[in-house]
Amino acid sequence: MAKIVKKSPIPLYGAAAVWLLWAVFLPMYALWHFALVAAASVLVWFGLKKLCPDKVLNLPDPEPQPEPEPEPRPEPAGQAPEDPIAAERARALSELRRRPPERGGTPCARGRHDIAGNHGRQYRPRP
């Protein structure tokens, strides 16, 4: 059996209301004012915890259901992938792997530096 405990939010709301009402109507400029409102909020929280207890739900375990047999996937005919996102990914990766001919076949990400990291300088292939 599964045991689920649902906690009531009312004690937390009560403690927050104590802080709000104290800040609006009573002074909070000394350290002992904060100690008093903290003690009052703890008392309200425990009092409301007694008045609004947690709910305990006992649920029976679900009956185990047999897993359905997976359907066999047909093999894709030819080179066409069945997912358009996979086709776009393959096209983008092939585009990234292509070497620009004006760079002497050097791949680069930004088009401004060569493999050695010469940023901003033109790449000149060695003779």
PDB file of C-alpha atoms in Angstrom:
ATOM      1  CA  MET A   1       0.000   0.000   0.000  1.00  0.00           C
ATOM      2  CA  ALA A   2       1.204   3.454  -0.868  1.00  0.00           C
ATOM      3  CA  LYS A   3       1.059   6.065   1.875  1.00  0.00           C
ATOM      4  CA  ILE A   4       0.720   9.697   0.766  1.00  0.00           C
ATOM      5  CA  VAL A   5       0.846  12.535   3.307  1.00  0.00           C
ATOM      6  CA  LYS A   6      -0.771  15.806   2.228  1.00  0.00           C
ATOM      7  CA  LYS A   7       0.371  18.640   4.456  1.00  0.00           C
ATOM      8  CA  SER A   8      -1.973  21.509   5.171  1.00  0.00           C
ATOM      9  CA  PRO A   9      -0.711  24.964   4.138  1.00  0.00           C
ATOM     10  CA  ILE A  10      -2.880  26.733   6.732  1.00  0.00           C
ATOM     11  CA  PRO A  11      -0.213  26.802   9.511  1.00  0.00           C
ATOM     12  CA  LEU A  12       2.257  28.466   7.159  1.00  0.00           C
ATOM     13  CA  TYR A  13      -0.337  31.033   6.071  1.00  0.00           C
ATOM     14  CA  GLY A  14      -1.150  31.745   9.728  1.00  0.00           C
ATOM     15  CA  ALA A  15       2.505  32.347  10.603  1.00  0.00           C
ATOM     16  CA  ALA A  16       2.884  34.645   7.595  1.00  0.00           C
ATOM     17  CA  ALA A  17      -0.257  36.542   8.621  1.00  0.00           C
ATOM     18  CA  VAL A  18       1.239  37.114  12.092  1.00  0.00           C
ATOM     19  CA  TRP A  19       4.309  38.764  10.513  1.00  0.00           C
ATOM     20  CA  LEU A  20       2.165  40.861   8.185  1.00  0.00           C
ATOM     21  CA  LEU A  21      -0.227  42.079  10.880  1.00  0.00           C
ATOM     22  CA  TRP A  22       2.608  42.755  13.346  1.00  0.00           C
ATOM     23  CA  ALA A  23       4.512  44.789  10.741  1.00  0.00           C
ATOM     24  CA  VAL A  24       1.418  46.854   9.925  1.00  0.00           C
ATOM     25  CA  PHE A  25       0.083  47.532  13.411  1.00  0.00           C
ATOM     26  CA  LEU A  26       2.977  47.108  15.888  1.00  0.00           C
ATOM     27  CA  PRO A  27       6.530  48.486  15.995  1.00  0.00           C
ATOM     28  CA  MET A  28       9.479  46.540  14.569  1.00  0.00           C
ATOM     29  CA  TYR A  29      12.515  48.731  15.241  1.00  0.00           C
ATOM     30  CA  ALA A  30      14.236  46.831  18.045  1.00  0.00           C
ATOM     31  CA  LEU A  31      15.682  43.351  18.163  1.00  0.00           C
ATOM     32  CA  TRP A  32      13.262  42.190  20.838  1.00  0.00           C
ATOM     33  CA  HIS A  33      10.314  43.158  18.567  1.00  0.00           C
ATOM     34  CA  PHE A  34      11.578  40.661  16.010  1.00  0.00           C
ATOM     35  CA  ALA A  35      12.034  38.037  18.732  1.00  0.00           C
ATOM     36  CA  LEU A  36       8.442  38.574  19.894  1.00  0.00           C
ATOM     37  CA  VAL A  37       6.952  38.291  16.412  1.00  0.00           C
ATOM     38  CA  ALA A  38       9.050  35.168  15.742  1.00  0.00           C
ATOM     39  CA  ALA A  39       7.784  33.578  18.989  1.00  0.00           C
ATOM     40  CA  ALA A  40       4.201  34.554  18.153  1.00  0.00           C
ATOM     41  CA  SER A  41       4.467  33.094  14.660  1.00  0.00           C
ATOM     42  CA  VAL A  42       5.874  29.815  16.036  1.00  0.00           C
ATOM     43  CA  LEU A  43       2.977  29.594  18.514  1.00  0.00           C
ATOM     44  CA  VAL A  44       0.437  30.268  15.766  1.00  0.00           C
ATOM     45  CA  TRP A  45       2.100  27.707  13.506  1.00  0.00           C
ATOM     46  CA  PHE A  46       1.982  24.965  16.173  1.00  0.00           C
ATOM     47  CA  GLY A  47      -1.589  25.896  17.142  1.00  0.00           C
ATOM     48  CA  LEU A  48      -2.817  25.712  13.569  1.00  0.00           C
ATOM     49  CA  LYS A  49      -0.865  22.496  13.053  1.00  0.00           C
ATOM     50  CA  LYS A  50      -2.958  20.941  15.843  1.00  0.00           C
ATOM     51  CA  LEU A  51      -6.217  22.343  14.416  1.00  0.00           C
ATOM     52  CA  CYS A  52      -5.460  21.400  10.808  1.00  0.00           C
ATOM     53  CA  PRO A  53      -3.597  18.076  10.858  1.00  0.00           C
ATOM     54  CA  ASP A  54      -2.005  16.484   7.817  1.00  0.00           C
ATOM     55  CA  LYS A  55      -4.129  14.166   5.696  1.00  0.00           C
ATOM     56  CA  VAL A  56      -2.833  10.639   5.206  1.00  0.00           C
ATOM     57  CA  LEU A  57      -4.031   8.778   2.133  1.00  0.00           C
ATOM     58  CA  ASN A  58      -3.504   5.026   1.903  1.00  0.00           C
ATOM     59  CA  LEU A  59      -3.750   3.951  -1.700  1.00  0.00           C
ATOM     60  CA  PRO A  60      -3.706   0.346  -2.832  1.00  0.00           C
ATOM     61  CA  ASP A  61      -0.911  -0.707  -5.132  1.00  0.00           C
ATOM     62  CA  PRO A  62      -1.962  -0.668  -8.785  1.00  0.00           C
ATOM     63  CA  GLU A  63      -2.343  -3.969 -10.549  1.00  0.00           C
ATOM     64  CA  PRO A  64       0.710  -4.721 -12.654  1.00  0.00           C
ATOM     65  CA  GLN A  65      -0.224  -4.502 -16.306  1.00  0.00           C
ATOM     66  CA  PRO A  66       1.656  -6.489 -18.888  1.00  0.00           C
ATOM     67  CA  GLU A  67       3.808  -4.363 -21.133  1.00  0.00           C
ATOM     68  CA  PRO A  68       2.567  -4.274 -24.726  1.00  0.00           C
ATOM     69  CA  GLU A  69       4.756  -5.783 -27.402  1.00  0.00           C
ATOM     70  CA  PRO A  70       6.721  -3.116 -29.257  1.00  0.00           C
ATOM     71  CA  GLU A  71       5.690  -2.759 -32.858  1.00  0.00           C
ATOM     72  CA  PRO A  72       8.451  -3.581 -35.313  1.00  0.00           C
ATOM     73  CA  ARG A  73       9.672  -0.494 -37.157  1.00  0.00           C
ATOM     74  CA  PRO A  74       9.892  -0.781 -40.914  1.00  0.00           C
ATOM     75  CA  GLU A  75      13.300  -0.091 -42.407  1.00  0.00           C
ATOM     76  CA  PRO A  76      13.432   3.225 -44.281  1.00  0.00           C
ATOM     77  CA  ALA A  77      13.648   2.793 -48.023  1.00  0.00           C
ATOM     78  CA  GLY A  78      16.604   4.486 -49.683  1.00  0.00           C
ATOM     79  CA  GLN A  79      18.510   7.339 -48.073  1.00  0.00           C
ATOM     80  CA  ALA A  80      15.506   9.398 -46.960  1.00  0.00           C
ATOM     81  CA  PRO A  81      15.408   9.675 -43.149  1.00  0.00           C
ATOM     82  CA  GLU A  82      11.996   9.482 -41.557  1.00  0.00           C
ATOM     83  CA  ASP A  83      12.549  12.493 -39.335  1.00  0.00           C
ATOM     84  CA  PRO A  84      12.812  15.948 -41.005  1.00  0.00           C
ATOM     85  CA  ILE A  85      14.818  17.266 -38.039  1.00  0.00           C
ATOM     86  CA  ALA A  86      17.376  14.483 -38.525  1.00  0.00           C
ATOM     87  CA  ALA A  87      17.624  15.411 -42.210  1.00  0.00           C
ATOM     88  CA  GLU A  88      18.202  19.063 -41.322  1.00  0.00           C
ATOM     89  CA  ARG A  89      20.830  18.074 -38.747  1.00  0.00           C
ATOM     90  CA  ALA A  90      22.667  15.917 -41.278  1.00  0.00           C
ATOM     91  CA  ARG A  91      22.585  18.756 -43.822  1.00  0.00           C
ATOM     92  CA  ALA A  92      23.882  21.282 -41.280  1.00  0.00           C
ATOM     93  CA  LEU A  93      26.695  18.979 -40.155  1.00  0.00           C
ATOM     94  CA  SER A  94      27.781  18.323 -43.719  1.00  0.00           C
ATOM     95  CA  GLU A  95      27.782  22.080 -44.336  1.00  0.00           C
ATOM     96  CA  LEU A  96      29.980  22.625 -41.275  1.00  0.00           C
ATOM     97  CA  ARG A  97      32.422  19.939 -42.360  1.00  0.00           C
ATOM     98  CA  ARG A  98      32.858  21.431 -45.823  1.00  0.00           C
ATOM     99  CA  ARG A  99      36.112  23.305 -46.253  1.00  0.00           C
ATOM    100  CA  PRO A 100      36.035  26.753 -47.803  1.00  0.00           C
ATOM    101  CA  PRO A 101      38.151  26.752 -50.987  1.00  0.00           C
ATOM    102  CA  GLU A 102      39.316  30.370 -50.598  1.00  0.00           C
ATOM    103  CA  ARG A 103      40.962  29.383 -47.312  1.00  0.00           C
ATOM    104  CA  GLY A 104      43.047  26.611 -48.771  1.00  0.00           C
ATOM    105  CA  GLY A 105      40.878  23.971 -47.230  1.00  0.00           C
ATOM    106  CA  THR A 106      41.256  25.175 -43.633  1.00  0.00           C
ATOM    107  CA  PRO A 107      38.105  24.785 -41.539  1.00  0.00           C
ATOM    108  CA  CYS A 108      37.293  27.692 -39.274  1.00  0.00           C
ATOM    109  CA  ALA A 109      34.312  28.689 -37.188  1.00  0.00           C
ATOM    110  CA  ARG A 110      34.298  32.445 -37.652  1.00  0.00           C
ATOM    111  CA  GLY A 111      36.067  32.685 -40.997  1.00  0.00           C
ATOM    112  CA  ARG A 112      38.741  35.023 -39.599  1.00  0.00           C
ATOM    113  CA  HIS A 113      41.432  32.732 -38.226  1.00  0.00           C
ATOM    114  CA  ASP A 114      43.277  29.611 -39.200  1.00  0.00           C
ATOM    115  CA  ILE A 115      44.035  26.465 -37.231  1.00  0.00           C
ATOM    116  CA  ALA A 116      46.965  28.055 -35.370  1.00  0.00           C
ATOM    117  CA  GLY A 117      44.678  30.803 -34.028  1.00  0.00           C
ATOM    118  CA  ASN A 118      45.934  33.745 -36.095  1.00  0.00           C
ATOM    119  CA  HIS A 119      42.963  35.981 -35.338  1.00  0.00           C
ATOM    120  CA  GLY A 120      42.294  38.786 -37.804  1.00  0.00           C
ATOM    121  CA  ARG A 121      45.213  38.008 -40.115  1.00  0.00           C
ATOM    122  CA  GLN A 122      44.657  36.512 -43.482  1.00  0.00           C
ATOM    123  CA  TYR A 123      45.665  32.941 -43.872  1.00  0.00           C
ATOM    124  CA  ARG A 124      48.330  32.312 -46.492  1.00  0.00           C
ATOM    125  CA  PRO A 125      48.947  28.701 -47.403  1.00  0.00           C
ATOM    126  CA  ARG A 126      52.577  27.617 -47.341  1.00  0.00           C
ATOM    127  CA  PRO A 127      54.212  27.011 -50.701  1.00  0.00           C
TER     128      PRO A 127
END
